Amino acid sequence: MVEGSTPWPADVAQRYRRAGLWRGEPLGALLRAATAEHGQATALVHGDRRISYTELDRWADRMAAGFARYGIAPGDRVVVQLPNVPEFVAVCFALFRLGAKPVFALPAHRSQEIGHLCRITGAVAYVLPGVHRGFDHRVLAKQVRSGAPALRLLFSLSGQGGDVIDLSAVDDAPRDFTGQDPSDAAFFLLSGGTTALPKVIPRTHDDYAYQVRATAEVLSMSTSDVYLAVLPLEFNFTWGCPGVVGTLASGGTVVLADDPTADDCFALIAAERVTVTSVVPSIAQMWLEAASWSEADLSSLRVVQIGGAKLQRSVAERITPVLGCQLQQVFGMAEGLLTLTRPGDGHEAVVATQGSPLSEADEIRIVGPDDRDVAPGEVGELLTRGPYTLRGYYRAPEHNAIAFTDDGFYRSGDLARLTADGDLVIEGRIKDVVIRGGDKISAAEVEGHLLGHPGVLRAAVVGVPDDFLGERTCAYLVAAGERPTLHDLKSALRDRGLADYKLPDRVEFLDELPVTPLGKVDKKALVLLADRPRTPVANQKG
Ligand code: AMP
């Protein structure tokens, strides 16, 4: 197991192996096996590029050798920040084969997030998009490099120059890189967590191969499936639930969308006869509206998975009648646990619950504030452990001490209840995170940056209900002197290198932040205030 990670206890690991859940298969081998069976089939489609399994497999092999020639060694960490392009898939499989470990960053991340990821993982390389959506990541890379001593290599999707290497130059005669330990971390996902600095989640070959196989089985994925990757590939939901990896392991075709808009996605669904896709509720809502006027042929769709944020029943009810396919609700977390509604489930379960755990080996507890199990059907915090749920964040011993129970249950921070049929219903959360669309924003992280502004004395960030995004961020501030405008604050946060989706949507000033009897900022009161007219809010004291 890679240094800084927490292994499963030996007896538990042995149990998962004996039960055939962990099969000792490295992720790089999944593509190899699919290529052996379906070499000529189309693995990836992006725009007018169509890449067969044989081509993708060879590309990954050549790129693995190319990375090795540049000095990347097994065990090295490599931050990967690419949009939904075939290179993302090739880079990841190349690194899996080489035994180096991709660290997934979102395309929206900026110097704060990338710098943190590089420093915490000690990444030796950063794979970046070049200029993407008007933003020059090469400039960002140079800023980041000055604070990340291990970072030696920059690879860019488009363009070279200075010491940035074009990805197309990462190419060499294929070599055999064997000897990866399947119980070792294969790659790292980013937590949508609660702390001021995002936490890093190690996912092992064994645990992820199992997650991908099990989710593909639930959806009966086969060679005739075409998966549309709409959300960023770096999301666990898109990458492996079953997503890209599950589709490739099943011999199907992955179509990469540049944009989640209905215009783009409906055209791809019609042209490529897409059968499965996964989106967050706000995108589903956008698609439902568009479907009423669109003439695109969506008849190939068999399942739309919706997850990442709470799906309102009113939206859930419209999916099958309007899009003409099954709805699968997915509750998931990059940390592991997935619950899903199943194809045979009744209407009520599908529209009103987030389904049951993926694995029989998933263990779930719903507990009260005293950490004891609540009565059946009651709401409490969801704790979990299992064959694909982490036992510790990477290099985070202090946080791990509070994020896990002594016996290895992960404290999700989500409030949930179980129905009599064993389906999970997410009722809210106790963690201090805003879920805006499907994006997770740590209140503590944004508050820290707001406090860095000279005009801000105190700051509390809360999520306020929003019909479209589910929640938007509202920053309650106590000003230090003259009140900065929302525009000032946003540009200051942007200048500090914070991703755009974390910038507050709204700002309100108070003379003091309300506090609970225990002296903590009373965020519930702030959420309630957000719905009231502005004048009383601004005058509110203490
Ligand atoms: P992430 O690690 O970014 O995938 O975020 C995981 C978190 O997203 C969970 O802990 C929940 O708070 C939230 N989440 C994911 N799926 C759902 C869902 N179907 N309903 C409600 N919340 C969800």
PDB file of N, CA and C in Angstrom, residues 44-114:
ATOM      1  N   LEU A  44     -13.711   4.865 -28.150  1.00  0.00           N
ATOM      2  CA  LEU A  44     -13.940   6.270 -27.803  1.00  0.00           C
ATOM      3  C   LEU A  44     -14.387   7.057 -29.023  1.00  0.00           C
ATOM      4  N   VAL A  45     -15.314   7.980 -28.792  1.00  0.00           N
ATOM      5  CA  VAL A  45     -15.736   8.907 -29.838  1.00  0.00           C
ATOM      6  C   VAL A  45     -15.658  10.315 -29.255  1.00  0.00           C
ATOM      7  N   HIS A  46     -15.022  11.212 -29.999  1.00  0.00           N
ATOM      8  CA  HIS A  46     -15.006  12.620 -29.579  1.00  0.00           C
ATOM      9  C   HIS A  46     -15.002  13.467 -30.843  1.00  0.00           C
ATOM     10  N   GLY A  47     -16.040  14.252 -31.057  1.00  0.00           N
ATOM     11  CA  GLY A  47     -16.140  15.007 -32.310  1.00  0.00           C
ATOM     12  C   GLY A  47     -16.057  14.035 -33.474  1.00  0.00           C
ATOM     13  N   ASP A  48     -15.147  14.311 -34.396  1.00  0.00           N
ATOM     14  CA  ASP A  48     -15.036  13.354 -35.508  1.00  0.00           C
ATOM     15  C   ASP A  48     -13.921  12.327 -35.290  1.00  0.00           C
ATOM     16  N   ARG A  49     -13.384  12.264 -34.089  1.00  0.00           N
ATOM     17  CA  ARG A  49     -12.374  11.227 -33.792  1.00  0.00           C
ATOM     18  C   ARG A  49     -13.071   9.954 -33.322  1.00  0.00           C
ATOM     19  N   ARG A  50     -12.705   8.836 -33.907  1.00  0.00           N
ATOM     20  CA  ARG A  50     -13.227   7.538 -33.476  1.00  0.00           C
ATOM     21  C   ARG A  50     -12.018   6.646 -33.241  1.00  0.00           C
ATOM     22  N   ILE A  51     -11.913   6.118 -32.037  1.00  0.00           N
ATOM     23  CA  ILE A  51     -10.700   5.385 -31.654  1.00  0.00           C
ATOM     24  C   ILE A  51     -11.092   3.963 -31.270  1.00  0.00           C
ATOM     25  N   SER A  52     -10.480   2.985 -31.928  1.00  0.00           N
ATOM     26  CA  SER A  52     -10.841   1.582 -31.641  1.00  0.00           C
ATOM     27  C   SER A  52     -10.137   1.131 -30.356  1.00  0.00           C
ATOM     28  N   TYR A  53     -10.566  -0.014 -29.845  1.00  0.00           N
ATOM     29  CA  TYR A  53      -9.911  -0.589 -28.666  1.00  0.00           C
ATOM     30  C   TYR A  53      -8.426  -0.836 -28.932  1.00  0.00           C
ATOM     31  N   THR A  54      -8.133  -1.399 -30.110  1.00  0.00           N
ATOM     32  CA  THR A  54      -6.726  -1.690 -30.417  1.00  0.00           C
ATOM     33  C   THR A  54      -5.908  -0.406 -30.418  1.00  0.00           C
ATOM     34  N   GLU A  55      -6.475   0.644 -31.004  1.00  0.00           N
ATOM     35  CA  GLU A  55      -5.732   1.923 -31.056  1.00  0.00           C
ATOM     36  C   GLU A  55      -5.541   2.504 -29.653  1.00  0.00           C
ATOM     37  N   LEU A  56      -6.581   2.463 -28.851  1.00  0.00           N
ATOM     38  CA  LEU A  56      -6.490   3.029 -27.499  1.00  0.00           C
ATOM     39  C   LEU A  56      -5.475   2.253 -26.657  1.00  0.00           C
ATOM     40  N   ASP A  57      -5.527   0.924 -26.786  1.00  0.00           N
ATOM     41  CA  ASP A  57      -4.642   0.062 -26.015  1.00  0.00           C
ATOM     42  C   ASP A  57      -3.179   0.346 -26.383  1.00  0.00           C
ATOM     43  N   ARG A  58      -2.934   0.446 -27.690  1.00  0.00           N
ATOM     44  CA  ARG A  58      -1.558   0.701 -28.141  1.00  0.00           C
ATOM     45  C   ARG A  58      -1.112   2.110 -27.727  1.00  0.00           C
ATOM     46  N   TRP A  59      -2.027   3.047 -27.833  1.00  0.00           N
ATOM     47  CA  TRP A  59      -1.729   4.442 -27.452  1.00  0.00           C
ATOM     48  C   TRP A  59      -1.307   4.492 -25.972  1.00  0.00           C
ATOM     49  N   ALA A  60      -2.086   3.807 -25.131  1.00  0.00           N
ATOM     50  CA  ALA A  60      -1.769   3.798 -23.688  1.00  0.00           C
ATOM     51  C   ALA A  60      -0.402   3.157 -23.449  1.00  0.00           C
ATOM     52  N   ASP A  61      -0.098   2.087 -24.181  1.00  0.00           N
ATOM     53  CA  ASP A  61       1.210   1.432 -24.021  1.00  0.00           C
ATOM     54  C   ASP A  61       2.347   2.351 -24.442  1.00  0.00           C
ATOM     55  N   ARG A  62       2.167   3.019 -25.562  1.00  0.00           N
ATOM     56  CA  ARG A  62       3.222   3.893 -26.072  1.00  0.00           C
ATOM     57  C   ARG A  62       3.402   5.098 -25.145  1.00  0.00           C
ATOM     58  N   MET A  63       2.288   5.585 -24.643  1.00  0.00           N
ATOM     59  CA  MET A  63       2.368   6.740 -23.760  1.00  0.00           C
ATOM     60  C   MET A  63       3.015   6.349 -22.420  1.00  0.00           C
ATOM     61  N   ALA A  64       2.717   5.150 -21.937  1.00  0.00           N
ATOM     62  CA  ALA A  64       3.347   4.680 -20.687  1.00  0.00           C
ATOM     63  C   ALA A  64       4.859   4.685 -20.872  1.00  0.00           C
ATOM     64  N   ALA A  65       5.302   4.149 -22.012  1.00  0.00           N
ATOM     65  CA  ALA A  65       6.751   4.114 -22.283  1.00  0.00           C
ATOM     66  C   ALA A  65       7.295   5.538 -22.418  1.00  0.00           C
ATOM     67  N   GLY A  66       6.499   6.399 -23.041  1.00  0.00           N
ATOM     68  CA  GLY A  66       6.918   7.803 -23.210  1.00  0.00           C
ATOM     69  C   GLY A  66       7.067   8.491 -21.858  1.00  0.00           C
ATOM     70  N   PHE A  67       6.105   8.297 -20.977  1.00  0.00           N
ATOM     71  CA  PHE A  67       6.205   8.901 -19.634  1.00  0.00           C
ATOM     72  C   PHE A  67       7.455   8.377 -18.921  1.00  0.00           C
ATOM     73  N   ALA A  68       7.710   7.077 -19.080  1.00  0.00           N
ATOM     74  CA  ALA A  68       8.894   6.487 -18.420  1.00  0.00           C
ATOM     75  C   ALA A  68      10.164   7.149 -18.966  1.00  0.00           C
ATOM     76  N   ARG A  69      10.185   7.404 -20.277  1.00  0.00           N
ATOM     77  CA  ARG A  69      11.372   8.032 -20.879  1.00  0.00           C
ATOM     78  C   ARG A  69      11.599   9.435 -20.303  1.00  0.00           C
ATOM     79  N   TYR A  70      10.507  10.114 -19.964  1.00  0.00           N
ATOM     80  CA  TYR A  70      10.654  11.440 -19.341  1.00  0.00           C
ATOM     81  C   TYR A  70      11.007  11.339 -17.852  1.00  0.00           C
ATOM     82  N   GLY A  71      11.128  10.121 -17.373  1.00  0.00           N
ATOM     83  CA  GLY A  71      11.598   9.948 -15.995  1.00  0.00           C
ATOM     84  C   GLY A  71      10.501   9.709 -14.975  1.00  0.00           C
ATOM     85  N   ILE A  72       9.254   9.481 -15.438  1.00  0.00           N
ATOM     86  CA  ILE A  72       8.187   9.176 -14.475  1.00  0.00           C
ATOM     87  C   ILE A  72       8.300   7.696 -14.101  1.00  0.00           C
ATOM     88  N   ALA A  73       8.320   7.443 -12.823  1.00  0.00           N
ATOM     89  CA  ALA A  73       8.588   6.086 -12.338  1.00  0.00           C
ATOM     90  C   ALA A  73       7.359   5.523 -11.641  1.00  0.00           C
ATOM     91  N   PRO A  74       7.274   4.180 -11.526  1.00  0.00           N
ATOM     92  CA  PRO A  74       6.169   3.593 -10.764  1.00  0.00           C
ATOM     93  C   PRO A  74       6.085   4.238  -9.371  1.00  0.00           C
ATOM     94  N   GLY A  75       4.875   4.515  -8.950  1.00  0.00           N
ATOM     95  CA  GLY A  75       4.678   5.124  -7.633  1.00  0.00           C
ATOM     96  C   GLY A  75       4.584   6.638  -7.692  1.00  0.00           C
ATOM     97  N   ASP A  76       5.113   7.248  -8.761  1.00  0.00           N
ATOM     98  CA  ASP A  76       5.053   8.715  -8.861  1.00  0.00           C
ATOM     99  C   ASP A  76       3.611   9.189  -9.009  1.00  0.00           C
ATOM    100  N   ARG A  77       3.319  10.361  -8.453  1.00  0.00           N
ATOM    101  CA  ARG A  77       1.987  10.960  -8.611  1.00  0.00           C
ATOM    102  C   ARG A  77       2.007  12.000  -9.728  1.00  0.00           C
ATOM    103  N   VAL A  78       0.929  12.028 -10.507  1.00  0.00           N
ATOM    104  CA  VAL A  78       0.830  12.938 -11.657  1.00  0.00           C
ATOM    105  C   VAL A  78      -0.544  13.608 -11.620  1.00  0.00           C
ATOM    106  N   VAL A  79      -0.583  14.918 -11.456  1.00  0.00           N
ATOM    107  CA  VAL A  79      -1.876  15.615 -11.451  1.00  0.00           C
ATOM    108  C   VAL A  79      -2.391  15.696 -12.887  1.00  0.00           C
ATOM    109  N   VAL A  80      -3.628  15.227 -13.082  1.00  0.00           N
ATOM    110  CA  VAL A  80      -4.226  15.214 -14.418  1.00  0.00           C
ATOM    111  C   VAL A  80      -5.423  16.154 -14.420  1.00  0.00           C
ATOM    112  N   GLN A  81      -5.337  17.181 -15.254  1.00  0.00           N
ATOM    113  CA  GLN A  81      -6.434  18.144 -15.379  1.00  0.00           C
ATOM    114  C   GLN A  81      -6.690  18.336 -16.866  1.00  0.00           C
ATOM    115  N   LEU A  82      -7.637  17.571 -17.374  1.00  0.00           N
ATOM    116  CA  LEU A  82      -7.947  17.657 -18.797  1.00  0.00           C
ATOM    117  C   LEU A  82      -9.451  17.710 -18.971  1.00  0.00           C
ATOM    118  N   PRO A  83      -9.913  18.344 -20.047  1.00  0.00           N
ATOM    119  CA  PRO A  83     -11.347  18.299 -20.326  1.00  0.00           C
ATOM    120  C   PRO A  83     -11.736  16.904 -20.841  1.00  0.00           C
ATOM    121  N   ASN A  84     -12.979  16.742 -21.279  1.00  0.00           N
ATOM    122  CA  ASN A  84     -13.422  15.422 -21.750  1.00  0.00           C
ATOM    123  C   ASN A  84     -12.893  15.151 -23.163  1.00  0.00           C
ATOM    124  N   VAL A  85     -11.658  14.687 -23.211  1.00  0.00           N
ATOM    125  CA  VAL A  85     -11.031  14.382 -24.499  1.00  0.00           C
ATOM    126  C   VAL A  85     -10.408  12.985 -24.409  1.00  0.00           C
ATOM    127  N   PRO A  86     -10.187  12.333 -25.560  1.00  0.00           N
ATOM    128  CA  PRO A  86      -9.604  10.977 -25.529  1.00  0.00           C
ATOM    129  C   PRO A  86      -8.266  10.930 -24.789  1.00  0.00           C
ATOM    130  N   GLU A  87      -7.505  12.015 -24.851  1.00  0.00           N
ATOM    131  CA  GLU A  87      -6.205  12.024 -24.171  1.00  0.00           C
ATOM    132  C   GLU A  87      -6.348  11.748 -22.677  1.00  0.00           C
ATOM    133  N   PHE A  88      -7.460  12.197 -22.087  1.00  0.00           N
ATOM    134  CA  PHE A  88      -7.657  11.931 -20.653  1.00  0.00           C
ATOM    135  C   PHE A  88      -7.605  10.422 -20.393  1.00  0.00           C
ATOM    136  N   VAL A  89      -8.318   9.683 -21.229  1.00  0.00           N
ATOM    137  CA  VAL A  89      -8.406   8.228 -21.035  1.00  0.00           C
ATOM    138  C   VAL A  89      -7.046   7.589 -21.312  1.00  0.00           C
ATOM    139  N   ALA A  90      -6.391   8.025 -22.386  1.00  0.00           N
ATOM    140  CA  ALA A  90      -5.085   7.452 -22.730  1.00  0.00           C
ATOM    141  C   ALA A  90      -4.063   7.726 -21.619  1.00  0.00           C
ATOM    142  N   VAL A  91      -4.053   8.969 -21.112  1.00  0.00           N
ATOM    143  CA  VAL A  91      -3.091   9.331 -20.050  1.00  0.00           C
ATOM    144  C   VAL A  91      -3.321   8.453 -18.816  1.00  0.00           C
ATOM    145  N   CYS A  92      -4.584   8.304 -18.426  1.00  0.00           N
ATOM    146  CA  CYS A  92      -4.858   7.531 -17.203  1.00  0.00           C
ATOM    147  C   CYS A  92      -4.457   6.074 -17.369  1.00  0.00           C
ATOM    148  N   PHE A  93      -4.832   5.469 -18.502  1.00  0.00           N
ATOM    149  CA  PHE A  93      -4.447   4.062 -18.676  1.00  0.00           C
ATOM    150  C   PHE A  93      -2.930   3.921 -18.827  1.00  0.00           C
ATOM    151  N   ALA A  94      -2.286   4.898 -19.441  1.00  0.00           N
ATOM    152  CA  ALA A  94      -0.817   4.860 -19.543  1.00  0.00           C
ATOM    153  C   ALA A  94      -0.209   4.876 -18.137  1.00  0.00           C
ATOM    154  N   LEU A  95      -0.708   5.773 -17.295  1.00  0.00           N
ATOM    155  CA  LEU A  95      -0.149   5.870 -15.941  1.00  0.00           C
ATOM    156  C   LEU A  95      -0.464   4.613 -15.129  1.00  0.00           C
ATOM    157  N   PHE A  96      -1.700   4.086 -15.295  1.00  0.00           N
ATOM    158  CA  PHE A  96      -2.034   2.830 -14.587  1.00  0.00           C
ATOM    159  C   PHE A  96      -1.025   1.741 -14.966  1.00  0.00           C
ATOM    160  N   ARG A  97      -0.742   1.657 -16.257  1.00  0.00           N
ATOM    161  CA  ARG A  97       0.153   0.577 -16.722  1.00  0.00           C
ATOM    162  C   ARG A  97       1.571   0.773 -16.224  1.00  0.00           C
ATOM    163  N   LEU A  98       1.982   2.023 -16.204  1.00  0.00           N
ATOM    164  CA  LEU A  98       3.334   2.334 -15.725  1.00  0.00           C
ATOM    165  C   LEU A  98       3.430   2.155 -14.207  1.00  0.00           C
ATOM    166  N   GLY A  99       2.293   2.190 -13.537  1.00  0.00           N
ATOM    167  CA  GLY A  99       2.318   2.092 -12.075  1.00  0.00           C
ATOM    168  C   GLY A  99       2.435   3.457 -11.423  1.00  0.00           C
ATOM    169  N   ALA A 100       2.346   4.529 -12.252  1.00  0.00           N
ATOM    170  CA  ALA A 100       2.293   5.888 -11.690  1.00  0.00           C
ATOM    171  C   ALA A 100       0.820   6.203 -11.401  1.00  0.00           C
ATOM    172  N   LYS A 101       0.574   7.237 -10.593  1.00  0.00           N
ATOM    173  CA  LYS A 101      -0.783   7.414 -10.054  1.00  0.00           C
ATOM    174  C   LYS A 101      -1.371   8.764 -10.429  1.00  0.00           C
ATOM    175  N   PRO A 102      -2.394   8.744 -11.302  1.00  0.00           N
ATOM    176  CA  PRO A 102      -3.063  10.008 -11.620  1.00  0.00           C
ATOM    177  C   PRO A 102      -3.737  10.593 -10.380  1.00  0.00           C
ATOM    178  N   VAL A 103      -3.674  11.909 -10.269  1.00  0.00           N
ATOM    179  CA  VAL A 103      -4.401  12.640  -9.227  1.00  0.00           C
ATOM    180  C   VAL A 103      -5.403  13.495  -9.994  1.00  0.00           C
ATOM    181  N   PHE A 104      -6.699  13.211  -9.824  1.00  0.00           N
ATOM    182  CA  PHE A 104      -7.706  13.877 -10.660  1.00  0.00           C
ATOM    183  C   PHE A 104      -8.009  15.284 -10.164  1.00  0.00           C
ATOM    184  N   ALA A 105      -7.821  16.262 -11.054  1.00  0.00           N
ATOM    185  CA  ALA A 105      -8.214  17.645 -10.746  1.00  0.00           C
ATOM    186  C   ALA A 105      -9.331  18.028 -11.703  1.00  0.00           C
ATOM    187  N   LEU A 106     -10.216  18.894 -11.276  1.00  0.00           N
ATOM    188  CA  LEU A 106     -11.310  19.308 -12.163  1.00  0.00           C
ATOM    189  C   LEU A 106     -10.834  20.387 -13.128  1.00  0.00           C
ATOM    190  N   PRO A 107     -11.398  20.412 -14.347  1.00  0.00           N
ATOM    191  CA  PRO A 107     -10.999  21.449 -15.296  1.00  0.00           C
ATOM    192  C   PRO A 107     -11.173  22.855 -14.719  1.00  0.00           C
ATOM    193  N   ALA A 108     -12.141  23.033 -13.817  1.00  0.00           N
ATOM    194  CA  ALA A 108     -12.400  24.369 -13.262  1.00  0.00           C
ATOM    195  C   ALA A 108     -11.373  24.768 -12.203  1.00  0.00           C
ATOM    196  N   HIS A 109     -10.538  23.853 -11.767  1.00  0.00           N
ATOM    197  CA  HIS A 109      -9.605  24.192 -10.685  1.00  0.00           C
ATOM    198  C   HIS A 109      -8.539  25.183 -11.146  1.00  0.00           C
ATOM    199  N   ARG A 110      -8.133  25.999 -10.186  1.00  0.00           N
ATOM    200  CA  ARG A 110      -7.161  27.046 -10.468  1.00  0.00           C
ATOM    201  C   ARG A 110      -5.957  26.859  -9.541  1.00  0.00           C
ATOM    202  N   SER A 111      -5.146  27.898  -9.400  1.00  0.00           N
ATOM    203  CA  SER A 111      -3.859  27.691  -8.726  1.00  0.00           C
ATOM    204  C   SER A 111      -4.011  27.233  -7.270  1.00  0.00           C
ATOM    205  N   GLN A 112      -5.093  27.671  -6.574  1.00  0.00           N
ATOM    206  CA  GLN A 112      -5.280  27.220  -5.188  1.00  0.00           C
ATOM    207  C   GLN A 112      -5.371  25.701  -5.131  1.00  0.00           C
ATOM    208  N   GLU A 113      -6.292  25.160  -5.956  1.00  0.00           N
ATOM    209  CA  GLU A 113      -6.555  23.732  -5.890  1.00  0.00           C
ATOM    210  C   GLU A 113      -5.389  22.919  -6.465  1.00  0.00           C
ATOM    211  N   ILE A 114      -4.883  23.368  -7.631  1.00  0.00           N
ATOM    212  CA  ILE A 114      -3.805  22.605  -8.272  1.00  0.00           C
ATOM    213  C   ILE A 114      -2.543  22.654  -7.403  1.00  0.00           C
TER     214      ILE A 114
END
